[in-house]
Protein backbone atom coordinates (compact mmCIF):
# COMPACT_ATOMS: atom_id res chain seq x y z
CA UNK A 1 -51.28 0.91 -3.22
CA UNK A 2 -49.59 3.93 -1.74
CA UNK A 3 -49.83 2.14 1.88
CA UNK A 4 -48.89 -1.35 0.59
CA UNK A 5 -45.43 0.86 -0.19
CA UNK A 6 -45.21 2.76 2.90
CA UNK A 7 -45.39 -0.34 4.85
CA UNK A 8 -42.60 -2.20 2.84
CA UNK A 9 -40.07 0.75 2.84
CA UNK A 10 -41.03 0.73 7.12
CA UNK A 11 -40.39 -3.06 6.94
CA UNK A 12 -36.92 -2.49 5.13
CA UNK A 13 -35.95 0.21 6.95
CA UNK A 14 -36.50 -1.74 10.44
CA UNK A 15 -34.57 -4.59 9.20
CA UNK A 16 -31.50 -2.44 8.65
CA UNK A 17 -32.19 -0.15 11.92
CA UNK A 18 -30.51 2.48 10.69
CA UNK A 19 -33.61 4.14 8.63
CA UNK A 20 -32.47 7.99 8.98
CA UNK A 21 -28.69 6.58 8.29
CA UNK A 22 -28.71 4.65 5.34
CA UNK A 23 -29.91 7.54 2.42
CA UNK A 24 -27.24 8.14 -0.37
CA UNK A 25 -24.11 10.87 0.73
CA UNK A 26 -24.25 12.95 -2.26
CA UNK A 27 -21.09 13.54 -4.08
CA UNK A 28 -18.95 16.28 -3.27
CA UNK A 29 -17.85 18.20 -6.36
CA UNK A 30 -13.79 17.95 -6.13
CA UNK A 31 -11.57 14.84 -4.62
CA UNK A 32 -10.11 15.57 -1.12
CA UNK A 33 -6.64 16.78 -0.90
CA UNK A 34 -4.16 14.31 0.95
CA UNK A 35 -1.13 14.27 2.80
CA UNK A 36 1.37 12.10 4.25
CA UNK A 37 1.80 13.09 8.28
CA UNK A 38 4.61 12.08 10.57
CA UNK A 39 3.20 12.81 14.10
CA UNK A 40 5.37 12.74 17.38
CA UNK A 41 3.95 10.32 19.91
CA UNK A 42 4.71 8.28 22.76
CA UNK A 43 3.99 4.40 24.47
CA UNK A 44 4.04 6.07 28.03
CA UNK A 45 4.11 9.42 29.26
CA UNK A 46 6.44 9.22 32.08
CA UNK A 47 9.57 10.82 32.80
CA UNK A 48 12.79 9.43 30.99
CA UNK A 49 10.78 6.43 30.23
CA UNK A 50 8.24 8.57 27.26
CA UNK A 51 9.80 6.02 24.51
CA UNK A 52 9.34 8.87 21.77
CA UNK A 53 8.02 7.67 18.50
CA UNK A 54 6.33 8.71 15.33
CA UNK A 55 3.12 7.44 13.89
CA UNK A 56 1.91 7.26 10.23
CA UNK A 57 -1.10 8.64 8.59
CA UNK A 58 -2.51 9.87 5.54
CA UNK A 59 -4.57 12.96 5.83
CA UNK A 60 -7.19 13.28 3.27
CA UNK A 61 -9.82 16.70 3.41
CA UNK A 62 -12.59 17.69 1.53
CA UNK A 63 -12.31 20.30 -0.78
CA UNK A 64 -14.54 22.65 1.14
CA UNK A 65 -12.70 21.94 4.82
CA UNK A 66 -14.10 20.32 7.68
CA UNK A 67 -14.36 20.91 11.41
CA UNK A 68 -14.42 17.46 12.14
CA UNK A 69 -11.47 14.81 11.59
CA UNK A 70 -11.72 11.02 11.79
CA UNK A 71 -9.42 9.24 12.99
CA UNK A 72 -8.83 5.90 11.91
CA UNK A 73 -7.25 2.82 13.31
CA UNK A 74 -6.54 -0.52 11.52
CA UNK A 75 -7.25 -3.61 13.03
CA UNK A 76 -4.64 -6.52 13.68
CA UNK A 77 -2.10 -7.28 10.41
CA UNK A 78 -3.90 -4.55 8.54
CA UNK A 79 -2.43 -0.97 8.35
CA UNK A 80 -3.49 2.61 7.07
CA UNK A 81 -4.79 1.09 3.91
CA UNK A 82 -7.35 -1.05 5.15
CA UNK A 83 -9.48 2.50 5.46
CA UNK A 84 -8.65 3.51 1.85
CA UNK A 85 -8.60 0.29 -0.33
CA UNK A 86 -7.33 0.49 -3.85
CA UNK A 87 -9.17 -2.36 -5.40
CA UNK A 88 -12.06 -1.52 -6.49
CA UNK A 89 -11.93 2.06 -4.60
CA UNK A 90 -15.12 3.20 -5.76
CA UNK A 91 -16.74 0.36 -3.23
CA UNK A 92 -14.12 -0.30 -1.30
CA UNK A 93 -12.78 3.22 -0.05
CA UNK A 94 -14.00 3.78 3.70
CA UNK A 95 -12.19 7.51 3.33
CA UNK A 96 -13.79 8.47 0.02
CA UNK A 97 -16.85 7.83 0.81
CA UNK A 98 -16.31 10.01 4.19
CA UNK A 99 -14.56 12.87 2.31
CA UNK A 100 -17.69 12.94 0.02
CA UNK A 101 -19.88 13.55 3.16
CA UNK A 102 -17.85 16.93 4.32
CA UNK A 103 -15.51 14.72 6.51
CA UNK A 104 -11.65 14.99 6.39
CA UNK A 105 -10.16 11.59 7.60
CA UNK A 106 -6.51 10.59 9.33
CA UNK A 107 -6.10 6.89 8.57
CA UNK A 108 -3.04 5.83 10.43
CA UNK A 109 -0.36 2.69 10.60
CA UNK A 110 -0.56 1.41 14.18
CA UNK A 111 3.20 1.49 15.82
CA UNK A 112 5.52 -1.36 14.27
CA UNK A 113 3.47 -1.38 11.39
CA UNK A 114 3.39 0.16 7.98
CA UNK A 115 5.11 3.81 7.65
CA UNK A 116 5.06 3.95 11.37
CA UNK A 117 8.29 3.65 13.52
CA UNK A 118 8.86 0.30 14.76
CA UNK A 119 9.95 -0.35 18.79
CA UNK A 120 10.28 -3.87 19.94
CA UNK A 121 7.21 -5.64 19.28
CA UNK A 122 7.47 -6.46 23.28
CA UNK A 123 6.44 -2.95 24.16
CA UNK A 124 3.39 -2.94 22.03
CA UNK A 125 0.52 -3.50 23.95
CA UNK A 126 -3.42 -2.20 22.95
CA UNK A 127 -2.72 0.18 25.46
CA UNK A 128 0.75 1.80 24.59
CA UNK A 129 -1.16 1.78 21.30
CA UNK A 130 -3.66 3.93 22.56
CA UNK A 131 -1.52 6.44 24.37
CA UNK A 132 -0.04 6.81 21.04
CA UNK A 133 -3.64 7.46 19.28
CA UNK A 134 -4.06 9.36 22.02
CA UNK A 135 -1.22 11.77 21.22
CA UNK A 136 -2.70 11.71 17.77
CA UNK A 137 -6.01 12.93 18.96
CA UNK A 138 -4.26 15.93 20.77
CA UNK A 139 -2.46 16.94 17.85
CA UNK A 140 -5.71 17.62 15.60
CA UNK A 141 -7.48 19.08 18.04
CA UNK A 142 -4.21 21.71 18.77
CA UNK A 143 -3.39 22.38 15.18
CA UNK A 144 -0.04 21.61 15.83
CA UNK A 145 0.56 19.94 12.24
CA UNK A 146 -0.82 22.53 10.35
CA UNK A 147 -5.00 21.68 10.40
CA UNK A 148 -6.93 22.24 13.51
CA UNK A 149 -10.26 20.53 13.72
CA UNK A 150 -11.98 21.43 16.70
CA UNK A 151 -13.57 17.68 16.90
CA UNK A 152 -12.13 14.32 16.14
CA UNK A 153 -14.42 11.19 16.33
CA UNK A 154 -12.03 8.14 16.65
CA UNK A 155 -12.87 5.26 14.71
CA UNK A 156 -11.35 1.32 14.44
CA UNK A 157 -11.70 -1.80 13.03
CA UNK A 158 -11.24 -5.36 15.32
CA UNK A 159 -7.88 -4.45 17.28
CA UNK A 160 -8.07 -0.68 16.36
CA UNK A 161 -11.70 -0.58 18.06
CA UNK A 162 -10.17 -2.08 21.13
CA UNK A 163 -7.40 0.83 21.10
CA UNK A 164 -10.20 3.18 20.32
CA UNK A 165 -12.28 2.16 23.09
CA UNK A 166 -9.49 2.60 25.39
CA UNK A 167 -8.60 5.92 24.00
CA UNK A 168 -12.03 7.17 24.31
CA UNK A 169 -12.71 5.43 28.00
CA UNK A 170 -9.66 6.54 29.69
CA UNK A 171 -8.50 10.43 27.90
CA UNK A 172 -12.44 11.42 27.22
CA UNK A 173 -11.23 14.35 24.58
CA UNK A 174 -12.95 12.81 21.05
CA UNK A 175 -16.63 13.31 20.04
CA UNK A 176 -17.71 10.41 18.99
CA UNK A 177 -16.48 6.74 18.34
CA UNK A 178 -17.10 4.19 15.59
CA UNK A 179 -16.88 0.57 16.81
CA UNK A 180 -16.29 -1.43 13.59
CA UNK A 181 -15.82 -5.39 14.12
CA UNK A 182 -15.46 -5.72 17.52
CA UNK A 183 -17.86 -7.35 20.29
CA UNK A 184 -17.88 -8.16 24.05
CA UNK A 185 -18.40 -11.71 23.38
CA UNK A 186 -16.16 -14.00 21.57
CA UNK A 187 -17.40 -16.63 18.91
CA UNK A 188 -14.91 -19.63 20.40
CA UNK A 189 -15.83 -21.90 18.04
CA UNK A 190 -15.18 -19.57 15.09
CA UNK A 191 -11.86 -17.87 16.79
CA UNK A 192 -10.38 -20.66 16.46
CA UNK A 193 -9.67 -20.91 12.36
CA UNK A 194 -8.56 -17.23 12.72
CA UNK A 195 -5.65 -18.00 15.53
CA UNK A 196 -4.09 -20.76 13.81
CA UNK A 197 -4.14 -18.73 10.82
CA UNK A 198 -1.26 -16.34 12.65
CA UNK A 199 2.44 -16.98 11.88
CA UNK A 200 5.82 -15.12 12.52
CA UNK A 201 6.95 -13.05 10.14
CA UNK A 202 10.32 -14.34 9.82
CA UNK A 203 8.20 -16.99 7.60
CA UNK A 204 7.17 -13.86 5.37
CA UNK A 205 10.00 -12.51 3.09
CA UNK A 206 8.13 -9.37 2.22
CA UNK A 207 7.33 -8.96 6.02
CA UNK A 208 11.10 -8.73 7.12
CA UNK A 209 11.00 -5.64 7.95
CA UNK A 210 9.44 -5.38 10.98
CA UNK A 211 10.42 -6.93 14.19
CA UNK A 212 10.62 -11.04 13.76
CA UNK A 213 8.32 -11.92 16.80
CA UNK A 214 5.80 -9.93 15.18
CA UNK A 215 3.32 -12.08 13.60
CA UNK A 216 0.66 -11.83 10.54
CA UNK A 217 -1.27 -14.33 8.40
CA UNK A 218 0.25 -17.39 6.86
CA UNK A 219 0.51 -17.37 2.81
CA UNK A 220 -2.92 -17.78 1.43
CA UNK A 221 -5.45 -17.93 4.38
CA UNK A 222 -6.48 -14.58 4.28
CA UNK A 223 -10.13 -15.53 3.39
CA UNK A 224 -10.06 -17.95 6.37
CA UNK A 225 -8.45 -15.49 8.87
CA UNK A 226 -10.75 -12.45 7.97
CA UNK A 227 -13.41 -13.01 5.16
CA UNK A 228 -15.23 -16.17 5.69
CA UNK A 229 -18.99 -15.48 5.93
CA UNK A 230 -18.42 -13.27 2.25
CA UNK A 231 -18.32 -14.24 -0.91
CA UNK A 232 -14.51 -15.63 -2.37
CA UNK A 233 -13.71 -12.51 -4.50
CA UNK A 234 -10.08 -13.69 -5.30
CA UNK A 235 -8.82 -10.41 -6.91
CA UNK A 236 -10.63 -8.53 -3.46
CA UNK A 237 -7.99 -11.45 -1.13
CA UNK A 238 -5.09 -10.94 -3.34
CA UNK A 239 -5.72 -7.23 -2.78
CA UNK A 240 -5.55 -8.35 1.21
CA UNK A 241 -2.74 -10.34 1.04
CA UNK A 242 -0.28 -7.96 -0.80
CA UNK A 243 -1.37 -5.68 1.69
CA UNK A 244 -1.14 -6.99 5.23
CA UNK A 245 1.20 -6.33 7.97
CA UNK A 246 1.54 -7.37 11.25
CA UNK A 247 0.83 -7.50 14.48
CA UNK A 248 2.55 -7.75 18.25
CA UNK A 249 1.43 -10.49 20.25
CA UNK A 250 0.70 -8.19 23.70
CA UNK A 251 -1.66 -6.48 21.34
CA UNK A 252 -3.70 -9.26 20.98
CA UNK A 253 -3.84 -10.42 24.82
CA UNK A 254 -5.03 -7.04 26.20
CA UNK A 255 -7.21 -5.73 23.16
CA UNK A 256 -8.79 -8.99 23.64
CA UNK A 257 -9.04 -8.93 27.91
CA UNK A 258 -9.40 -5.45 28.30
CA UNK A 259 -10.56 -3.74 24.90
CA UNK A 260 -13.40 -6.70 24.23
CA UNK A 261 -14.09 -9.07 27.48
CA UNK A 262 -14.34 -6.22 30.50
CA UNK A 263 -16.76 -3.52 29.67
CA UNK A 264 -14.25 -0.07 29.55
CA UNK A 265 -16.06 0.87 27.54
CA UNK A 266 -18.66 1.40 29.96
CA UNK A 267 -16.97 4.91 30.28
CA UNK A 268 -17.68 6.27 27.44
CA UNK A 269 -19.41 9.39 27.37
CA UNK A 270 -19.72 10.50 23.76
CA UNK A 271 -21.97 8.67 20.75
CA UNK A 272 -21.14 5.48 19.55
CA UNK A 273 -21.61 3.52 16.30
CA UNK A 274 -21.15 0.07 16.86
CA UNK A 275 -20.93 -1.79 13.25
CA UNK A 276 -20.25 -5.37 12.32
CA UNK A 277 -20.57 -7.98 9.61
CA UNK A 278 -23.42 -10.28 9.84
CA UNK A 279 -21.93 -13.15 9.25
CA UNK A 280 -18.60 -12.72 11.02
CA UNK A 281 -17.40 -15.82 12.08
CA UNK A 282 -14.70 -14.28 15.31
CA UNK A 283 -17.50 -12.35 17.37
CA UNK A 284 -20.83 -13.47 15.88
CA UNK A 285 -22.96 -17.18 16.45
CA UNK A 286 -21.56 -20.04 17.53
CA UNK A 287 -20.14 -20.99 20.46
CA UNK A 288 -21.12 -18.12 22.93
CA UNK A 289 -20.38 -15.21 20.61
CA UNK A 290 -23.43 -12.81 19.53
CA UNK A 291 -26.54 -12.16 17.99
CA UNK A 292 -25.79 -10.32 14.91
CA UNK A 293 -28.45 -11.44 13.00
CA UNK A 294 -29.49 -7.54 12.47
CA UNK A 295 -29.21 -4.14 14.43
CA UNK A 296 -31.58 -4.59 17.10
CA UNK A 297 -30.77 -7.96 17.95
CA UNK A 298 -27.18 -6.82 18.08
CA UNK A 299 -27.84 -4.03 20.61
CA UNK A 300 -29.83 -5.98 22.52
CA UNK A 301 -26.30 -7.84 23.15
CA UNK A 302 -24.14 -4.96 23.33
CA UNK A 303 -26.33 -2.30 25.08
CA UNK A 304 -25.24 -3.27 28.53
CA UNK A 305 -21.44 -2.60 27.81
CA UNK A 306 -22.13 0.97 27.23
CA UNK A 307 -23.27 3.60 29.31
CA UNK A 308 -26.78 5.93 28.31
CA UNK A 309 -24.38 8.78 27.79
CA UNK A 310 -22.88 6.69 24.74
CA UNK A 311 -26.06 6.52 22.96
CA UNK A 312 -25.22 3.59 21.73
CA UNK A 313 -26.49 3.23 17.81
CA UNK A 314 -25.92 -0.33 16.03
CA UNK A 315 -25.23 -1.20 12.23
CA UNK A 316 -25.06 -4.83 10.54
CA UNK A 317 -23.65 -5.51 7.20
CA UNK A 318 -25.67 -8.64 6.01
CA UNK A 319 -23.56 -11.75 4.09
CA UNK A 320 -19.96 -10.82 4.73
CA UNK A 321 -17.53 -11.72 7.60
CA UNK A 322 -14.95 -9.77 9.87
CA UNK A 323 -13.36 -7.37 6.83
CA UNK A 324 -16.33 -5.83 5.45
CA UNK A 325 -14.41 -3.10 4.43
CA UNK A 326 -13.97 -5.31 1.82
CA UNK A 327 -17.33 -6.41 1.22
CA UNK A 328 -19.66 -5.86 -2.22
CA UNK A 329 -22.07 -4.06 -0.07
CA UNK A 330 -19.64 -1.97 1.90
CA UNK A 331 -20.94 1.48 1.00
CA UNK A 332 -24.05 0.54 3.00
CA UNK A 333 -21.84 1.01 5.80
CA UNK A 334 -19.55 3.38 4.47
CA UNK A 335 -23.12 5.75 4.23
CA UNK A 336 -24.17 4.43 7.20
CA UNK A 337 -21.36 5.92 9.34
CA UNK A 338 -21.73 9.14 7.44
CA UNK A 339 -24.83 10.04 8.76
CA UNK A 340 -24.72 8.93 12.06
CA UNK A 341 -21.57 11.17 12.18
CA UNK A 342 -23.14 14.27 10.51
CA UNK A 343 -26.38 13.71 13.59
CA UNK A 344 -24.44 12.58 16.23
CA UNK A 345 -20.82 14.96 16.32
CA UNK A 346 -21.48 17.28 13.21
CA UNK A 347 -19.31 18.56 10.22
């Protein structure tokens, strides 16, 4: 009997491949303290043309300090909030679950978006995006807010992944990166319901404050832009949809070209946690997107993107699509993350 056991927690624990990352974080005895940060950064850094701005995020650490920081970008028409959601927080809450685990956690509003300041939406590229982060990055490591944190693993979701992958391939000063919904290979059949989703937000009253050629998701199709492959939990989309922001159209173009289709992130040189939704419906099945039907066959996919140095570690979230932030099962992933972070960069 004892073997009939053994072999079915193996079995289980291959299906997931994550076996030494999926055990319970225990809880940590007090809630983090947070802040509200204003950080100084920049689209370029070059002479007269640095294009000063400030960036948005909410610093949250655990009660007993941490070493390391994540940082956390938001993905396309989602902002800071996307990492800490409200509804239903003890499932839902990316950051407390990370806080829990000894990790403090900088969840940030990508430029033109939430608390952050807002340029033209013309300049706003993944890449002036990523300078940005990368300022960002430089600033926890230095202290110069107030916290040091001599490490800083970078983490995103969709769009944020591709800024993080250029942040990490091109400055090379985090520890680690998390990869959250965000493949080489596009699903073209499934794209497609996603993309016409996208309208101006001059169509969205409670939008009007950020640049009008700035888009975000028409009234109503959230589910179809982000959560098909899930379950319809209508309070869970209202929660999205009160919630979204919006996104710059050069984003889109080279986070797609440069953070998803070329391999840049062939450069990376520090661990990496790649993690998707099973059933996502942008990057997954269908019309040449990928296999990610469970961890191993999604690294078998996404393996030859990454360099050996990466260490490249893979994590599928069965029966929910692109936001599985937002999923029932979330803290799979949330846990998931944890301890891949605590082996791979440390508290």
């Amino acid at each position: 009997m004892r073997l009939f056991w053994r072999r079915i927690g193996a079995a289980t624990a291959a299906c997931l491949g994550l076996s030494a990352l999926i055990a319970p974080i225990p809880a940590g005895a007090a809630e983090a303290t947070c802040r509200d940060l204003s950080i100084p950064v920049s689209l370029l850094d070059l002479p007269l043309l640095g294009l000063d701005q400030t960036m948005y995020g909410r610093l949250c650490v655990p009660a007993g300090g941490s070493r390391t920081v994540q940082v956390l970008v938001p993905g396309g028409t989602y902002n800071s909030s996307y990492w800490d959601i409200s509804h239903s927080p003890e499932t839902r809450s990316y950051r407390r679950v990370q806080n829990k685990a000894g990790f403090a956690t900088l969840a940030l509003d990508r430029l033109g978006t939430g608390r952050s300041s807002k340029p033209l939406s013309a300049l706003l590229t993944a890449f002036t995006q990523a300078n940005a982060v990368n300022h960002v990055v430089k600033a926890m490591k230095s202290g110069s807010l107030g916290p040091r944190f001599s490490k800083v693993i970078l983490g995103g979701h969709s769009l944020g992944s591709a800024v993080s992958v250029i942040v990490a391939a091109s400055h090379r000063n985090v520890d680690g990166v998390l990869i959250a919904g965000q493949l080489h290979r596009l699903n073209l059949t499934g794209i497609v319901p996603t993309l016409t989703t996208l309208t101006p937000v001059l169509l969205e009253p409670k939008l009007g404050h950020l640049d009008p050629t700035s888009l975000t998701t028409a009234a109503g199709l959230r589910y179809t832009a982000f959560h098909r492959g899930g379950p319809l939990d209508e309070a869970a989309i209202a929660h999205d949809e009160a919630n979204k922001d919006g996104l710059a159209a050069g984003e889109a173009v080279d986070g797609i070209l440069l953070g998803t289709l070329l391999p840049l992130s062939r450069q990376i040189t520090v661990p990496v946690l790649l993690a998707m939704g099973g059933d996502d419906q942008v990057f997954c099945g269908g019309l040449l997107g990928s296999d990610c039907s469970s961890a191993e066959a999604l690294k078998r996919f996404e393996a030859p993107n990454f360099a050996p140095a990466a260490r490249l570690r893979t994590f599928v979230l069965p029966d929910y699509g692109h936001s599985f932030n937002y999923a029932p099962n979330a803290p799979e992933f949330f846990q998931a993350t944890a301890r891949w972070a605590e082996e791979m960069v440390g508290r």
